[in-house]
PDB file of C-alpha atoms in Angstrom:
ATOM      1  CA  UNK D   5     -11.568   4.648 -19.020  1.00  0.00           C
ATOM      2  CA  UNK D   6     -12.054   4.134 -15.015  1.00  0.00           C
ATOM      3  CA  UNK D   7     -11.897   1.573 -12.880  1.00  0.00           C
ATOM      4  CA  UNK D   8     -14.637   1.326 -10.080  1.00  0.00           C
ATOM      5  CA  UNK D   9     -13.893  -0.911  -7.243  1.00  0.00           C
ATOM      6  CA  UNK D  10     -16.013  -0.781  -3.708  1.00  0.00           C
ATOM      7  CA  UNK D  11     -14.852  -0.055  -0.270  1.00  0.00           C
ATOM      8  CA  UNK D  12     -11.214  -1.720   0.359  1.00  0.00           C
ATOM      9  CA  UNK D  13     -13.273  -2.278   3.749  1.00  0.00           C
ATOM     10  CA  UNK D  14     -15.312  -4.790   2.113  1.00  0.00           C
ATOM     11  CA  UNK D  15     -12.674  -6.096   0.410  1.00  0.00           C
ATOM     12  CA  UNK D  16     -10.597  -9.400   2.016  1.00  0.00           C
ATOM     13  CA  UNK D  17      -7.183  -8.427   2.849  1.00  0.00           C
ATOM     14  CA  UNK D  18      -6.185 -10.985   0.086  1.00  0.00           C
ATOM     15  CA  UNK D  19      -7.287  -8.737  -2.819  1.00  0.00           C
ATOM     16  CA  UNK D  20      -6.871  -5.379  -1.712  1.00  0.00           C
ATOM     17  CA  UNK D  21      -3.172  -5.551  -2.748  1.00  0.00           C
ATOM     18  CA  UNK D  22      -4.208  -6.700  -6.051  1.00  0.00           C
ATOM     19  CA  UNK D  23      -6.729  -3.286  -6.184  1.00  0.00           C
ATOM     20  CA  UNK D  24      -3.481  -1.394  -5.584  1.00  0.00           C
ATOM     21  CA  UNK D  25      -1.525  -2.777  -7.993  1.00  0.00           C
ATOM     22  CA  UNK D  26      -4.392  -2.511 -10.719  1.00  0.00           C
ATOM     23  CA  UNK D  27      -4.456   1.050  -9.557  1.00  0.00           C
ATOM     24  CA  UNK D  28      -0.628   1.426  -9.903  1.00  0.00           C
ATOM     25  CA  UNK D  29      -0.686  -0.409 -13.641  1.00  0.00           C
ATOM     26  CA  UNK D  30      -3.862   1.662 -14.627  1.00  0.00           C
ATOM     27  CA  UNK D  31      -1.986   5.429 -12.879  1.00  0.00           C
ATOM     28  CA  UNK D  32       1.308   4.491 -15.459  1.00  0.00           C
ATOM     29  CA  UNK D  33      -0.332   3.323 -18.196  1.00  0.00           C
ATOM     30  CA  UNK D  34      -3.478   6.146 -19.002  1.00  0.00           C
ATOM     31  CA  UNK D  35      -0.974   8.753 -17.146  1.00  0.00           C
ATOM     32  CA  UNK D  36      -1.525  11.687 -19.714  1.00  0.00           C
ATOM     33  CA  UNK D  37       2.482  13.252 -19.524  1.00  0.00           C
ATOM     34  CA  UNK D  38       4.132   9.451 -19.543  1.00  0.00           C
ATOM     35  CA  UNK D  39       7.660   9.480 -19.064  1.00  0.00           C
ATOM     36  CA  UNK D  40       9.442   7.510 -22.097  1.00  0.00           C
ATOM     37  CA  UNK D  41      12.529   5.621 -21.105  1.00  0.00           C
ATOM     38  CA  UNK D  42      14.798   3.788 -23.459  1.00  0.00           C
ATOM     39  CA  UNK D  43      16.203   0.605 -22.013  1.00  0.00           C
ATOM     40  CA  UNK D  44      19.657   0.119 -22.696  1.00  0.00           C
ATOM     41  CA  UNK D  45      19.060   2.946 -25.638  1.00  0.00           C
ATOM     42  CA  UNK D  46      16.805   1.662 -28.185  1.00  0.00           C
ATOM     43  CA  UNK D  47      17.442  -1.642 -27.985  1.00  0.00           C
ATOM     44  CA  UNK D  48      14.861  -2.888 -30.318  1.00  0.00           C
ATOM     45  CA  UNK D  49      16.450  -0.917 -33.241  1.00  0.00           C
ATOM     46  CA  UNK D  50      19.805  -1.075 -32.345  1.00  0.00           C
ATOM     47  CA  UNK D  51      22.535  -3.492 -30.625  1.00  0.00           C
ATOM     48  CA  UNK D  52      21.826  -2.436 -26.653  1.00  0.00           C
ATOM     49  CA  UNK D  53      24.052  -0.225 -24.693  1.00  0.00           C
ATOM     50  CA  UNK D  54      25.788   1.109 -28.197  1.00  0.00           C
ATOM     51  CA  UNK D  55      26.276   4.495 -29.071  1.00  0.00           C
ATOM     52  CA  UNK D  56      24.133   3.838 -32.362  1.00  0.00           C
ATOM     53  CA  UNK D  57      21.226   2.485 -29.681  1.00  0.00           C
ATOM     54  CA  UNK D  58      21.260   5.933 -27.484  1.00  0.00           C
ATOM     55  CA  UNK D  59      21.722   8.034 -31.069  1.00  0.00           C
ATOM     56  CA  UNK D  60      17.852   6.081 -32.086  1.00  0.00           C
ATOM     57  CA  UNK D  61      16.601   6.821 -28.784  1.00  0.00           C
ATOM     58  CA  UNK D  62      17.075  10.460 -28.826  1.00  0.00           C
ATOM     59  CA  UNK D  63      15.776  10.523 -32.630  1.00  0.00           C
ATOM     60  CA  UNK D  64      12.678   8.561 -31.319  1.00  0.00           C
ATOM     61  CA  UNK D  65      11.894  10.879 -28.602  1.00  0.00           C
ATOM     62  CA  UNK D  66      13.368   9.210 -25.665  1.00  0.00           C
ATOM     63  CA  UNK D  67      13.252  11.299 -22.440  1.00  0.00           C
ATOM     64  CA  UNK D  68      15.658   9.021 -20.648  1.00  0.00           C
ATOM     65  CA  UNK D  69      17.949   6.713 -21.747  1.00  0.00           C
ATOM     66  CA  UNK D  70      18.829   3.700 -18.869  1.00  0.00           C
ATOM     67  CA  UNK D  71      21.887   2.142 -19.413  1.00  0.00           C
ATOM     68  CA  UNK D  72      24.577  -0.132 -17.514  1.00  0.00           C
ATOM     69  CA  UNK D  73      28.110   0.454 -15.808  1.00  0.00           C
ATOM     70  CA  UNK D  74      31.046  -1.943 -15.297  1.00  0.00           C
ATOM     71  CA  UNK D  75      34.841  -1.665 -15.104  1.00  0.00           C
ATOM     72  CA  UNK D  76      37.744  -2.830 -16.911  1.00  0.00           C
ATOM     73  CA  UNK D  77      41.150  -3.560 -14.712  1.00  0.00           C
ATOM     74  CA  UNK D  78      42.051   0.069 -15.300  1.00  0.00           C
ATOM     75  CA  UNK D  79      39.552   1.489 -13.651  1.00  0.00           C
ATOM     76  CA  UNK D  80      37.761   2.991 -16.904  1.00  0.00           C
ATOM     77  CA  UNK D  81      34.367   2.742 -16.368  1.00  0.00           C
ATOM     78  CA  UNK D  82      32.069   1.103 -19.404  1.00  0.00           C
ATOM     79  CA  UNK D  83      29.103   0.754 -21.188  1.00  0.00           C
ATOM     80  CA  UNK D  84      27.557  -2.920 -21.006  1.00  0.00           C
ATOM     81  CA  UNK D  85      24.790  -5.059 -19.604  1.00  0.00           C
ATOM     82  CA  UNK D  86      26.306  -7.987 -18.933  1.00  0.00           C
ATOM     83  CA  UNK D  87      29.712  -8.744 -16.640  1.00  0.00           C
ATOM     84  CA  UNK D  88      31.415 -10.859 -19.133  1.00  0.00           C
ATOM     85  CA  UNK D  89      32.212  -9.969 -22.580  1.00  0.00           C
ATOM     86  CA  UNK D  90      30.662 -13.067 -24.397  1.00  0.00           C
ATOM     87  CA  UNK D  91      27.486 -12.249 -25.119  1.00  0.00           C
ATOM     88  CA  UNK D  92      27.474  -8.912 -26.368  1.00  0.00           C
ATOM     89  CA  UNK D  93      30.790  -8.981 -28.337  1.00  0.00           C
ATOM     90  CA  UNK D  94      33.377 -10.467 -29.595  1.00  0.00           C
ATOM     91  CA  UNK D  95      35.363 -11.056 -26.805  1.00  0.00           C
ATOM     92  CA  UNK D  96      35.408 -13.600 -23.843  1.00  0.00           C
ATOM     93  CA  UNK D  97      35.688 -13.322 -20.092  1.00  0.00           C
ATOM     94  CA  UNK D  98      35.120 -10.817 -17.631  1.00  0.00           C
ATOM     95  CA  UNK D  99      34.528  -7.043 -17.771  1.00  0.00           C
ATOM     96  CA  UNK D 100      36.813  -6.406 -14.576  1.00  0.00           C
ATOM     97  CA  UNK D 101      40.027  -8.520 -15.909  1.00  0.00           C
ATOM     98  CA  UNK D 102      40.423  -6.488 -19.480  1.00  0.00           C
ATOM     99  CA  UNK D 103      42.513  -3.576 -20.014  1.00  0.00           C
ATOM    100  CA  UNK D 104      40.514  -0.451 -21.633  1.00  0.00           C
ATOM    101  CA  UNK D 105      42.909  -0.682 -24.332  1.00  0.00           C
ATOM    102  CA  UNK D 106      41.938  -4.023 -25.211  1.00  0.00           C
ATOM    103  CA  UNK D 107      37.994  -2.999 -24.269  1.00  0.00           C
ATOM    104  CA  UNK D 108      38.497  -0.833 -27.228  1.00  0.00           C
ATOM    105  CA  UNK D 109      39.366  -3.068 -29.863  1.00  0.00           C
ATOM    106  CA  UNK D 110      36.064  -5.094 -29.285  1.00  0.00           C
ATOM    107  CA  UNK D 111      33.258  -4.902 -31.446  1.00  0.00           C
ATOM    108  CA  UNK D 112      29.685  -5.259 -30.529  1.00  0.00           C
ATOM    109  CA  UNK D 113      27.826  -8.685 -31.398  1.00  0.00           C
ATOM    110  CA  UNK D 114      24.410  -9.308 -32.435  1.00  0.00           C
ATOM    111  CA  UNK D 115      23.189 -12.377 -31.747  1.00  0.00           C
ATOM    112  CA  UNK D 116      26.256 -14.078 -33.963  1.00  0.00           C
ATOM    113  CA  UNK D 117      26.646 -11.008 -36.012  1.00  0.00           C
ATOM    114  CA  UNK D 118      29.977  -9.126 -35.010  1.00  0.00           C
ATOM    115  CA  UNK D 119      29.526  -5.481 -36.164  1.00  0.00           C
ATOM    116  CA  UNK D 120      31.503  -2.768 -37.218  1.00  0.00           C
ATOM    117  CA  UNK D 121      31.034  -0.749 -33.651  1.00  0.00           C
ATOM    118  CA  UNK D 122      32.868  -0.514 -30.414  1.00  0.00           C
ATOM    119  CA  UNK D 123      31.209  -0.958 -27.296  1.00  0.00           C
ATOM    120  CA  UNK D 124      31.300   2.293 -25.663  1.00  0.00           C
ATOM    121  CA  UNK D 125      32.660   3.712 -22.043  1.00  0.00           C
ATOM    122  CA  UNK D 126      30.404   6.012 -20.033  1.00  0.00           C
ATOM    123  CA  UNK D 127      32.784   9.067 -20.683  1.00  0.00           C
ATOM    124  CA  UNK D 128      32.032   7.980 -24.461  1.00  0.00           C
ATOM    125  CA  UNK D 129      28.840   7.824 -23.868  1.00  0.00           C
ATOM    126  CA  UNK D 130      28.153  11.176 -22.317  1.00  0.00           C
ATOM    127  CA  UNK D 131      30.391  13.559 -25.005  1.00  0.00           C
ATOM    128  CA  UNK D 132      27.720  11.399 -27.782  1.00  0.00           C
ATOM    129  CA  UNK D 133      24.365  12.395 -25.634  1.00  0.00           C
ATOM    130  CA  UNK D 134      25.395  15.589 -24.282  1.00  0.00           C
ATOM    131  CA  UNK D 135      22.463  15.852 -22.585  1.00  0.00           C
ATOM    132  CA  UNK D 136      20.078  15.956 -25.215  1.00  0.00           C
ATOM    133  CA  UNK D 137      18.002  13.482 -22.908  1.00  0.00           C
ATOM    134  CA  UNK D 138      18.556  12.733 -19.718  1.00  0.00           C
ATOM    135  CA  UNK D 139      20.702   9.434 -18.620  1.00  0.00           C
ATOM    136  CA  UNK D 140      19.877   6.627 -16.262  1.00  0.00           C
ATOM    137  CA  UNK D 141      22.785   4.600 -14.967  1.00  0.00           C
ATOM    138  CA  UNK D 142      22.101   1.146 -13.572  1.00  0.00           C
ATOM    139  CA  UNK D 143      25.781   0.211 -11.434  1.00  0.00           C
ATOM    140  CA  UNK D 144      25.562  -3.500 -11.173  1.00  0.00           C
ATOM    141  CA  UNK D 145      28.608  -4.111  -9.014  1.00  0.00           C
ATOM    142  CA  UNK D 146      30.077  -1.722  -6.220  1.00  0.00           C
ATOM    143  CA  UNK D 147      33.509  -1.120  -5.229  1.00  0.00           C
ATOM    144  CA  UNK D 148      33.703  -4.424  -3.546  1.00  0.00           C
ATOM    145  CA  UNK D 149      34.073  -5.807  -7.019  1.00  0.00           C
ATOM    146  CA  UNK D 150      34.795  -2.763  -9.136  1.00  0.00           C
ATOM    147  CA  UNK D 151      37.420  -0.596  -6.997  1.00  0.00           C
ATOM    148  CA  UNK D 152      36.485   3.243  -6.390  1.00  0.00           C
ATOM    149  CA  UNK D 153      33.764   2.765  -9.415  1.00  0.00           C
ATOM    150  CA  UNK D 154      31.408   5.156  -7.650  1.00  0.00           C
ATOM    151  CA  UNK D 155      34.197   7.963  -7.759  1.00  0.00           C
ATOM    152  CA  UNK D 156      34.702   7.534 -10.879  1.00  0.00           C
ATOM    153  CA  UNK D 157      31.151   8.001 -11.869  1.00  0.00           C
ATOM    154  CA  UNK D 158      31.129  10.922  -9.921  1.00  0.00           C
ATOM    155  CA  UNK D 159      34.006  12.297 -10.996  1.00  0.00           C
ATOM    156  CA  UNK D 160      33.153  11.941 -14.681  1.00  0.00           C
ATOM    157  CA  UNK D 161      29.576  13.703 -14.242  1.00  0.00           C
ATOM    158  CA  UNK D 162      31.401  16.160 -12.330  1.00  0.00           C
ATOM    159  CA  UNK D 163      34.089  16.632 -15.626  1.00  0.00           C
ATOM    160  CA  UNK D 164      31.234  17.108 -17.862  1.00  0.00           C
ATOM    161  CA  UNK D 165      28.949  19.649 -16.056  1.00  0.00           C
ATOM    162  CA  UNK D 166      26.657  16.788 -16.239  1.00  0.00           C
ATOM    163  CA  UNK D 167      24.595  17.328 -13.290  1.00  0.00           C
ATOM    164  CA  UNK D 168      21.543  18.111 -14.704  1.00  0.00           C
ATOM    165  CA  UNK D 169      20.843  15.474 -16.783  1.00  0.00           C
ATOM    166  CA  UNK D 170      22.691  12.442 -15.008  1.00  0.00           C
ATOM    167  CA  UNK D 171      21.028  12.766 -11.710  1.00  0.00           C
ATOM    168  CA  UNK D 172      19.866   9.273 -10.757  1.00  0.00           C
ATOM    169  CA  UNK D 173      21.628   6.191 -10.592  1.00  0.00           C
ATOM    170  CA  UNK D 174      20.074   2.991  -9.426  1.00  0.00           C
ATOM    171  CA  UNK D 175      21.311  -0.572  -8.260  1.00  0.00           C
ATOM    172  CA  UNK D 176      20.159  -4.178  -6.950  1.00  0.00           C
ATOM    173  CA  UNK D 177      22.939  -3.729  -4.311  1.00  0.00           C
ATOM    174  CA  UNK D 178      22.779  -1.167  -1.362  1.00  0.00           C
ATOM    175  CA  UNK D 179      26.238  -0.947  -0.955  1.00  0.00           C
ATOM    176  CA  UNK D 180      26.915   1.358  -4.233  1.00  0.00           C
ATOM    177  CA  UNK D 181      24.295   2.948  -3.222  1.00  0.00           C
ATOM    178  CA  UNK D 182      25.656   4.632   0.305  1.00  0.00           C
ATOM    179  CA  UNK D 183      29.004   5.035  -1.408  1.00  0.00           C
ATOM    180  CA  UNK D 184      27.438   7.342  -3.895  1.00  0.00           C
ATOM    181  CA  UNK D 185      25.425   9.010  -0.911  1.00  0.00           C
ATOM    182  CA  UNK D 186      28.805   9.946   0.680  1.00  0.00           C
ATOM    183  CA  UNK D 187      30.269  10.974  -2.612  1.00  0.00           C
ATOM    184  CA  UNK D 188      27.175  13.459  -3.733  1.00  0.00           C
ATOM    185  CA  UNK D 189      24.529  14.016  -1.953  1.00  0.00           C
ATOM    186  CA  UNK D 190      22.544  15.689  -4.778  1.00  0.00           C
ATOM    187  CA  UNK D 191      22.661  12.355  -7.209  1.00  0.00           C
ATOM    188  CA  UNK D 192      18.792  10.670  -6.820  1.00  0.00           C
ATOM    189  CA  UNK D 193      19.443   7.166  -5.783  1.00  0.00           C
ATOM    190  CA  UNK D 194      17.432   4.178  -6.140  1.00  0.00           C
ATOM    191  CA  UNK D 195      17.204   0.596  -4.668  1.00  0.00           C
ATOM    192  CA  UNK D 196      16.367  -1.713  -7.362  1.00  0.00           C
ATOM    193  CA  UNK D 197      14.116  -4.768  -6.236  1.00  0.00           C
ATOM    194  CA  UNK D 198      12.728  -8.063  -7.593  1.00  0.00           C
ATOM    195  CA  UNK D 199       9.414  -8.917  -5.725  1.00  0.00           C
ATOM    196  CA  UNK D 200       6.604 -11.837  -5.601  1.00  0.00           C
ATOM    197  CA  UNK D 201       3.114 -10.950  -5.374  1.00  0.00           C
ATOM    198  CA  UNK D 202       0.220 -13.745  -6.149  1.00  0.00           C
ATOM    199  CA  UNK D 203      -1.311 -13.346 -10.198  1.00  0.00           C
ATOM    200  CA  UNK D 204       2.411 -10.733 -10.803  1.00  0.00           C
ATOM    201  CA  UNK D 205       4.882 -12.397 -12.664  1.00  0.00           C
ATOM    202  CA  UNK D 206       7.662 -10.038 -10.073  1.00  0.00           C
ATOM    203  CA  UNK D 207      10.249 -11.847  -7.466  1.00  0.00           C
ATOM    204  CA  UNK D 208      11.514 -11.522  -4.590  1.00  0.00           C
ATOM    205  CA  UNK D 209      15.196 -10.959  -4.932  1.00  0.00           C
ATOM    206  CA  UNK D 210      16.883 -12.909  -2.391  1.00  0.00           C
ATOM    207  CA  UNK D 211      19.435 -10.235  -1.488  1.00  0.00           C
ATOM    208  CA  UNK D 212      16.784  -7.639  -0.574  1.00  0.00           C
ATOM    209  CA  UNK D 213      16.497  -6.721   2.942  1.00  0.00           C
ATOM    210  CA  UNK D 214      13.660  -5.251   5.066  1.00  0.00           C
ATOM    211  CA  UNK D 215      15.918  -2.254   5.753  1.00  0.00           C
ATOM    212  CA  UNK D 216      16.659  -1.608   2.390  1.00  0.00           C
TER     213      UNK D 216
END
């Protein structure tokens, strides 16, 4: 298949960012070595962000598994999407105001299904993947809300000679971000952004900055 368009010189100025995006969405998706990443493990087979969900990824052939960070009270970092507990288990309020302890009598919830499985933490997480694929971390808070979190991700790749396989971690915020940048030097960050192009359903997220 190729795409044929004429001289971005003839082009308006209105449509040649369109041409670059059609470029961009035809590069990824008739790229002949694509890159498969399992969001939140495979989430379509399994409850997201579980241990069973990464287990189905790696058995599917999943080169990366992207998953999400939080911390409970005691500064034990965990597995889950969301910053409260409701949705995902059988628990209620937020992520930052439970013990571990009491993180780890939780079971996961599908939909309104409680299951016989614990929602994981990230040092449960790695020991179960062991870098038979490589792991994505998406930090949604920083250590304005989550104290030191981005030491103890460190730390815990650091623990686990996990260098290799954990080497990018991404966020909507900035702030996490430069913390990790002072931390390790050798982690690939990324800034995470929501934008708003005409005909792309994409937006603008309203904390991005120029600078970013």
């Amino acid at each position: 298949m190729n795409l044929i368009f004429p001289p971005l010189k003839e082009v308006p100025v209105g449509r040649r960012m369109l041409i670059v995006i059609l470029c961009s969405i035809y590069s990824l998706c008739f790229s002949q070595n694509p890159i498969i990443i399992a969001h939140r493990g495979a989430s379509a087979y399994a409850p997201e962000n579980s241990i069973s969900a990464f287990e189905k990824a790696i058995e599917m052939g999943a080169v990366i598994i992207e998953t999400d960070v939080h911390q409970t009270k005691d500064s034990v970092v965990v597995i889950m999407h969301d910053l409260s507990l409701d949705r995902t288990t059988n628990g209620e309020g937020l992520i930052k105001d439970i013990s571990s302890s009491d993180f780890k009598q939780l079971s996961i919830k599908l939909q309104k299904t409680v299951l016989k499985e614990n929602p994981p933490t990230l040092e449960e997480a790695i020991i179960a993947i062991n870098g038979r694929c490589k792991l994505l971390i998406e930090l949604k808070k920083g250590n304005s809300y989550y104290p030191n979190i981005e030491k103890h991700i460190v730390d815990l790749i650091a623990k686990y000679n996990a260098q290799n396989w954990i080497s990018t971690i991404h966020s909507f915020e900035k702030e996490p971000l430069i913390n990790f940048a002072k931390r390790d030097s050798s982690i690939n960050l990324q800034k995470l952004i929501v934008f708003n192009l005409p005909l792309v359903s994409f937006n603008f997220d309203k904390h991005f900055n120029k600078d970013d």
